[in-house]
Tab-separated table of C-alpha atoms and ligand atoms in Angstrom:
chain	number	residue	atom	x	y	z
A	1	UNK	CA	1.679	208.058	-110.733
A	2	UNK	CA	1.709	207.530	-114.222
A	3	UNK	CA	0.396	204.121	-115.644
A	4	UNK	CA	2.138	202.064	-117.995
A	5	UNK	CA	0.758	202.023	-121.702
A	6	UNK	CA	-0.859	198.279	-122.571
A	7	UNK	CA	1.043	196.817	-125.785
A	8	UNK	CA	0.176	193.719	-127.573
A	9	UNK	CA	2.036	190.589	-126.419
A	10	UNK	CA	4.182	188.759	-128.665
A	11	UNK	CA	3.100	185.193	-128.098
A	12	UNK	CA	5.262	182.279	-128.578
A	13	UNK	CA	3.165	180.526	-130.721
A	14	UNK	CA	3.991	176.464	-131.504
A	15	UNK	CA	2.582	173.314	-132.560
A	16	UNK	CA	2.147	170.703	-129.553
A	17	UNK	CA	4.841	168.490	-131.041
A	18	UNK	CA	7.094	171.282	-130.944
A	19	UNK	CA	6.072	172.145	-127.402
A	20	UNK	CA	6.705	168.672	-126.564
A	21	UNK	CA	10.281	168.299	-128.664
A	22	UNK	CA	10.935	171.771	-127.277
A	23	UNK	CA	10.408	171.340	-123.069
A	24	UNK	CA	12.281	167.870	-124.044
A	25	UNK	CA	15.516	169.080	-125.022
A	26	UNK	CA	15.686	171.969	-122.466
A	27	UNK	CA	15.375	169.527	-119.930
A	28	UNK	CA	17.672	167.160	-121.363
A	29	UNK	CA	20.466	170.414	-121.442
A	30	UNK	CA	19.868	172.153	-118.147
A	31	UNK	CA	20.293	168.229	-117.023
A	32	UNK	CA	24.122	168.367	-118.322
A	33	UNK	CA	24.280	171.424	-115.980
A	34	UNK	CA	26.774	170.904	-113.015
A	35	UNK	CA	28.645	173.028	-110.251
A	36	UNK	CA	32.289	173.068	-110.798
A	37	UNK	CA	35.241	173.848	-108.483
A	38	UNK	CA	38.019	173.755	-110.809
A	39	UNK	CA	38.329	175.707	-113.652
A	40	UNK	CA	40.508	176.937	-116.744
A	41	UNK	CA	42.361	179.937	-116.412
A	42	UNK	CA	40.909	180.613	-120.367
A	43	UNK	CA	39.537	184.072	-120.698
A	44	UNK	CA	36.020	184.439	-121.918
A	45	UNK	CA	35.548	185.569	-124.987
A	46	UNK	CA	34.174	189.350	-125.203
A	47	UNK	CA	30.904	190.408	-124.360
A	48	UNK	CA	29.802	187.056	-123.773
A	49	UNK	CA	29.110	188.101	-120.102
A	50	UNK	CA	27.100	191.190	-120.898
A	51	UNK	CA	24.408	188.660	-122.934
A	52	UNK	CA	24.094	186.449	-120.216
A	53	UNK	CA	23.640	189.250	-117.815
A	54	UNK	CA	21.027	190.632	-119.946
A	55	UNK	CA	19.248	187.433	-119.856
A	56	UNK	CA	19.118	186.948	-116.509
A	57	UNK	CA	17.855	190.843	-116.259
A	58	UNK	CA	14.672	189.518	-117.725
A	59	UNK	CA	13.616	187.449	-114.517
A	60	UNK	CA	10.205	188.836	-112.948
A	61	UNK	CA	10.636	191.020	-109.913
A	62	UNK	CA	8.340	192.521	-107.322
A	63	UNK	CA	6.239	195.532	-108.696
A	64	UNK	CA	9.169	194.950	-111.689
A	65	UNK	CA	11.563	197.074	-109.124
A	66	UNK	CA	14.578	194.600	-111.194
A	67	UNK	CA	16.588	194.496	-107.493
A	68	UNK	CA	19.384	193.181	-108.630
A	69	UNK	CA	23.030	194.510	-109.758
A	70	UNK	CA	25.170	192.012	-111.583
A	71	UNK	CA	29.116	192.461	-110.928
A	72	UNK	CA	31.586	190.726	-112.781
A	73	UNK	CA	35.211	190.435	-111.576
A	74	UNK	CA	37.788	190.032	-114.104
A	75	UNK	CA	40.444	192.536	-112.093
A	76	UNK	CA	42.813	189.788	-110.850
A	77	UNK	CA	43.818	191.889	-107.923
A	78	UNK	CA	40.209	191.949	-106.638
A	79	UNK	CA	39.737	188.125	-107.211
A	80	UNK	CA	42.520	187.741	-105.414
A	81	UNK	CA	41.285	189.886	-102.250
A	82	UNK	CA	37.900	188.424	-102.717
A	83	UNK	CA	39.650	184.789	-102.463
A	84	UNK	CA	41.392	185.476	-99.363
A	85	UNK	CA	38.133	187.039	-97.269
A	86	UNK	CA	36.077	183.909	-98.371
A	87	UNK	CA	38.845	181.907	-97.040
A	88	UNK	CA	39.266	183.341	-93.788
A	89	UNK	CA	35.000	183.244	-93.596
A	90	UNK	CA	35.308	179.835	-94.478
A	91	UNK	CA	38.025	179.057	-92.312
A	92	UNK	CA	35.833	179.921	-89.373
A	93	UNK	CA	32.595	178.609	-90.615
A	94	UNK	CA	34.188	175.033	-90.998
A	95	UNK	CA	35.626	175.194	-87.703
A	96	UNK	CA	33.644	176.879	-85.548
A	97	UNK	CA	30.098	177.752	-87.533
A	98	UNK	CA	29.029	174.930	-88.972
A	99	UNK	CA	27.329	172.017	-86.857
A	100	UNK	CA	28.371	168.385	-87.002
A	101	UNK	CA	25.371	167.335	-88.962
A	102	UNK	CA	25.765	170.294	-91.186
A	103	UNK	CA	29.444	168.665	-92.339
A	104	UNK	CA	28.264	165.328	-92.554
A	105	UNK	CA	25.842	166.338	-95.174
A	106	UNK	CA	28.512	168.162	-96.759
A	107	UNK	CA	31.551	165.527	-96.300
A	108	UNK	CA	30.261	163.452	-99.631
A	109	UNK	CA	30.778	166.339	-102.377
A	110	UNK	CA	34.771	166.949	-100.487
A	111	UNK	CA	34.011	170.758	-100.055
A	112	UNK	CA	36.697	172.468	-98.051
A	113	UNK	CA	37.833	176.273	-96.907
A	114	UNK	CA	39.762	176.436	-99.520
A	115	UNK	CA	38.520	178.407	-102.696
A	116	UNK	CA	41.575	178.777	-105.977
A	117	UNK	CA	38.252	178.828	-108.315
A	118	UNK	CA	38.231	182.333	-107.016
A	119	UNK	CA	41.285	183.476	-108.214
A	120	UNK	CA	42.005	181.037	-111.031
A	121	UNK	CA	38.047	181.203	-112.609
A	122	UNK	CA	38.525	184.378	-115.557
A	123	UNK	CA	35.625	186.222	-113.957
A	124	UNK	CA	33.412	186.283	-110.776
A	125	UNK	CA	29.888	187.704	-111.233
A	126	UNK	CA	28.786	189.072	-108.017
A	127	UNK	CA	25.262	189.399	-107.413
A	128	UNK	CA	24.238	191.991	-104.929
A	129	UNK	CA	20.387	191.907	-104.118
A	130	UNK	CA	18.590	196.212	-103.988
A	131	UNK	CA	17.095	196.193	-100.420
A	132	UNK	CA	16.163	199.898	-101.051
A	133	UNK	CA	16.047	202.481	-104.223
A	134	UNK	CA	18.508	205.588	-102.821
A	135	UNK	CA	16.311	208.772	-104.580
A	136	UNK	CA	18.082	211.636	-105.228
A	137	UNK	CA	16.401	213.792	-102.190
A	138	UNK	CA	18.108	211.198	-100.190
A	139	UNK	CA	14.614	208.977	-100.263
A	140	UNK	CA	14.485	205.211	-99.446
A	141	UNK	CA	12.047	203.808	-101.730
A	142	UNK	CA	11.061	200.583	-100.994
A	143	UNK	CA	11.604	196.862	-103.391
A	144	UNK	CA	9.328	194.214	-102.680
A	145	UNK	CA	10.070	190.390	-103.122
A	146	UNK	CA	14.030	191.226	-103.480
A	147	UNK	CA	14.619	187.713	-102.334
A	148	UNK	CA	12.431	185.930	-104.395
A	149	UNK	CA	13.109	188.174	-107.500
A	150	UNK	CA	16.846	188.103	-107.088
A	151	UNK	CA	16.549	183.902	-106.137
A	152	UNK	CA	14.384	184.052	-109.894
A	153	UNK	CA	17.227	186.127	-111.684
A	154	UNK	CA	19.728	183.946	-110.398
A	155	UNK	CA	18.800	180.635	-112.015
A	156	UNK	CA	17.800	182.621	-114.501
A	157	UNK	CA	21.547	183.323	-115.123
A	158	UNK	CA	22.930	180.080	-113.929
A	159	UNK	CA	20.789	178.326	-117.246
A	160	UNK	CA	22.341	181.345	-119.590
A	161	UNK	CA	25.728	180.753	-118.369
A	162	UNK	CA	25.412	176.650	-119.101
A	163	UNK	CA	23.666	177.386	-122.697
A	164	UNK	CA	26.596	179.264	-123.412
A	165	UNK	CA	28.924	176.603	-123.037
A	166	UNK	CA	30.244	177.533	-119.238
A	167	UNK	CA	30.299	176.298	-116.091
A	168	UNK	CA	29.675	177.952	-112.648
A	169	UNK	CA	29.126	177.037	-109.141
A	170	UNK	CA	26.741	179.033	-106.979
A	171	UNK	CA	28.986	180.128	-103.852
A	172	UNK	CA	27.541	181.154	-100.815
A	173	UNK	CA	30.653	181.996	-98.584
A	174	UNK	CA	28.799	183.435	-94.979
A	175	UNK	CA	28.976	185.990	-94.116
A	176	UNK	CA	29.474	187.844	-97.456
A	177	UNK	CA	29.302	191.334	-96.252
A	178	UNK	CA	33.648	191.646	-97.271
A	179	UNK	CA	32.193	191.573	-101.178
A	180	UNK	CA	30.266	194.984	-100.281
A	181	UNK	CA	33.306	196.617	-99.002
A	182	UNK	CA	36.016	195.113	-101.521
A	183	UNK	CA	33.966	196.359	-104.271
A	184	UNK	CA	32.687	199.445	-102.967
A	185	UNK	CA	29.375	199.418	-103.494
A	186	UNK	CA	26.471	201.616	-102.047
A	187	UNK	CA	24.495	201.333	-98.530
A	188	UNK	CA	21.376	199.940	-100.387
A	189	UNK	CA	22.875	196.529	-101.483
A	190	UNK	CA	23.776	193.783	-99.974
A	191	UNK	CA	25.653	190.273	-101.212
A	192	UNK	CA	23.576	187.434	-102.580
A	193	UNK	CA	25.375	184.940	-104.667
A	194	UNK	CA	29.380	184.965	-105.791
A	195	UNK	CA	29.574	182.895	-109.186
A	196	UNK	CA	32.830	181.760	-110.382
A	197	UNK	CA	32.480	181.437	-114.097
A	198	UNK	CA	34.397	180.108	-116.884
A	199	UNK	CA	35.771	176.846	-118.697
A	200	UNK	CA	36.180	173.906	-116.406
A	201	UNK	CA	39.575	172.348	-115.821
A	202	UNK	CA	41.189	169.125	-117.987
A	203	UNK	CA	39.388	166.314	-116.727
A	204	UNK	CA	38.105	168.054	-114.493
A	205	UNK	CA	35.644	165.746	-111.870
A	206	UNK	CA	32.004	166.210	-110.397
A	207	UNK	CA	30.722	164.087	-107.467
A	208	UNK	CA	28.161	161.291	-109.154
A	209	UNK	CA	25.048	162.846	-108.037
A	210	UNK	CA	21.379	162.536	-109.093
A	211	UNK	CA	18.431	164.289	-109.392
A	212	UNK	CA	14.915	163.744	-107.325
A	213	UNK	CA	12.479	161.675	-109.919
A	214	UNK	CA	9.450	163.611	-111.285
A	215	UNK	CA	7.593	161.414	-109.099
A	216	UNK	CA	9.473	162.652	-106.133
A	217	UNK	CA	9.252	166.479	-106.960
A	218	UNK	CA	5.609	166.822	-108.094
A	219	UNK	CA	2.553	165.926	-106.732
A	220	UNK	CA	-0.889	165.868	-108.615
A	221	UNK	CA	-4.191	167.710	-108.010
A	222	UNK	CA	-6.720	166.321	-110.873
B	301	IYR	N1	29.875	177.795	-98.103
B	301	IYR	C1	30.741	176.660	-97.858
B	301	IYR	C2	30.009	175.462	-97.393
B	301	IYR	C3	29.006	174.874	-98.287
B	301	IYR	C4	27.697	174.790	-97.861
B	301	IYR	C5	26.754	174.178	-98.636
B	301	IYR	I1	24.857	173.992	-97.936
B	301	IYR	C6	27.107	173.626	-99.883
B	301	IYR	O1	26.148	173.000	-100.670
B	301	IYR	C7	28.399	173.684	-100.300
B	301	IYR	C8	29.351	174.303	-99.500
B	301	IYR	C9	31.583	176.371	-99.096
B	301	IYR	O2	31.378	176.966	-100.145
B	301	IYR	O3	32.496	175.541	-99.015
């Protein structure tokens, strides 16, 4: 096993005012951040994708294994197939799957089985998480963390896609095994997250939520 050669790090170095000004205005922009249902049919422009991919391909992973493949759907055929097996998954998870409380919880932000973001969003990244490393002897070497990692790249990518100007919603249709098969990929990944992304629609609407208060998210150990 050959080790890694050390290199010096290249530290971020700033004033504390500029720390301060700096964590300020992130928070104040990732607060503007919002899932959207409806989009604009707009087409992104090119290789706008690619950057935010890469940025989200910095995230920290187990042993740095990177378990994580990002695909993004622009083929209007396949959003179109990919629409109509979330549907019929959703279709049976609203009626039969989910429990009572589950769709009280949900009734406020007026969810429903039906999913046109799919098709009418310009592209769907599909993130499928590495359960194993295929070698080429036919090998399974093991990922560690591939959960947490993949969880870590994916807000990762959520922030890069609002600091670029888009919006996205983090879709979990369940089960999401039909993404595997419509897009063909290999016995060592498996679905995590489908992310309509693009321009929202006109006047488009969000439900008036809020956020927890730092008093409610953090405790103190002094
Ligand atoms: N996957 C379904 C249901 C759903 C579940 C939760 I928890 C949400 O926060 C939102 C929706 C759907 O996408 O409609």
């Amino acid at each position: 096993m050959t080790e890694y050669p050390f290199i010096a790090l290249q530290p971020n170095i700033l004033d504390e005012p500029e720390m301060l000004e700096r964590a300020s205005s992130f928070y104040t922009e990732l607060n503007l951040r919002r899932s959207v249902r409806e989009y604009s049919d707009k087409s992104l422009p090119a290789g706008l994708l690619d950057k935010i991919i890469l940025a989200a391909g910095t995230a920290p992973s187990g042993a740095n294994k990177q378990p994580w493949t990002f695909c993004i759907v622009t083929n209007a055929e396949m959003k179109k197939q990919i629409r109509m097996a979330a549907e019929t998954e959703e279709q049976e998870s609203y009626n039969q799957r989910m429990s009572e409380e589950w769709l009280r919880d949900l009734a406020p932000l007026g969810t429903n089985d039906q999913k046109p973001f799919l098709e009418v969003a310009p592209a769907l990244i599909v993130v499928f998480r590495r359960i194993f490393e295929l070698e080429e002897d036919g090998h399974k070497h093991n990922n560690y963390y591939v959960q947490e990692s993949v969880g870590i790249a994916c807000g990762m990518l959520i922030a890069a896609i609002h600091h670029a100007g888009l919006v996205c919603l983090t879709h979990t249709p369940s089960p999401m095994n039909f993404l595997e098969k419509i897009l063909g990929r290999p016995s060592n990944e498996r679905a995590y997250l489908l992310i309509p992304v693009g321009y929202p629609a006109a006047e488009v609407r969000v439900p008036d939520i809020h956020r927890k208060t730092l008093e409610e998210i953090c405790v103190r150990y002094e």
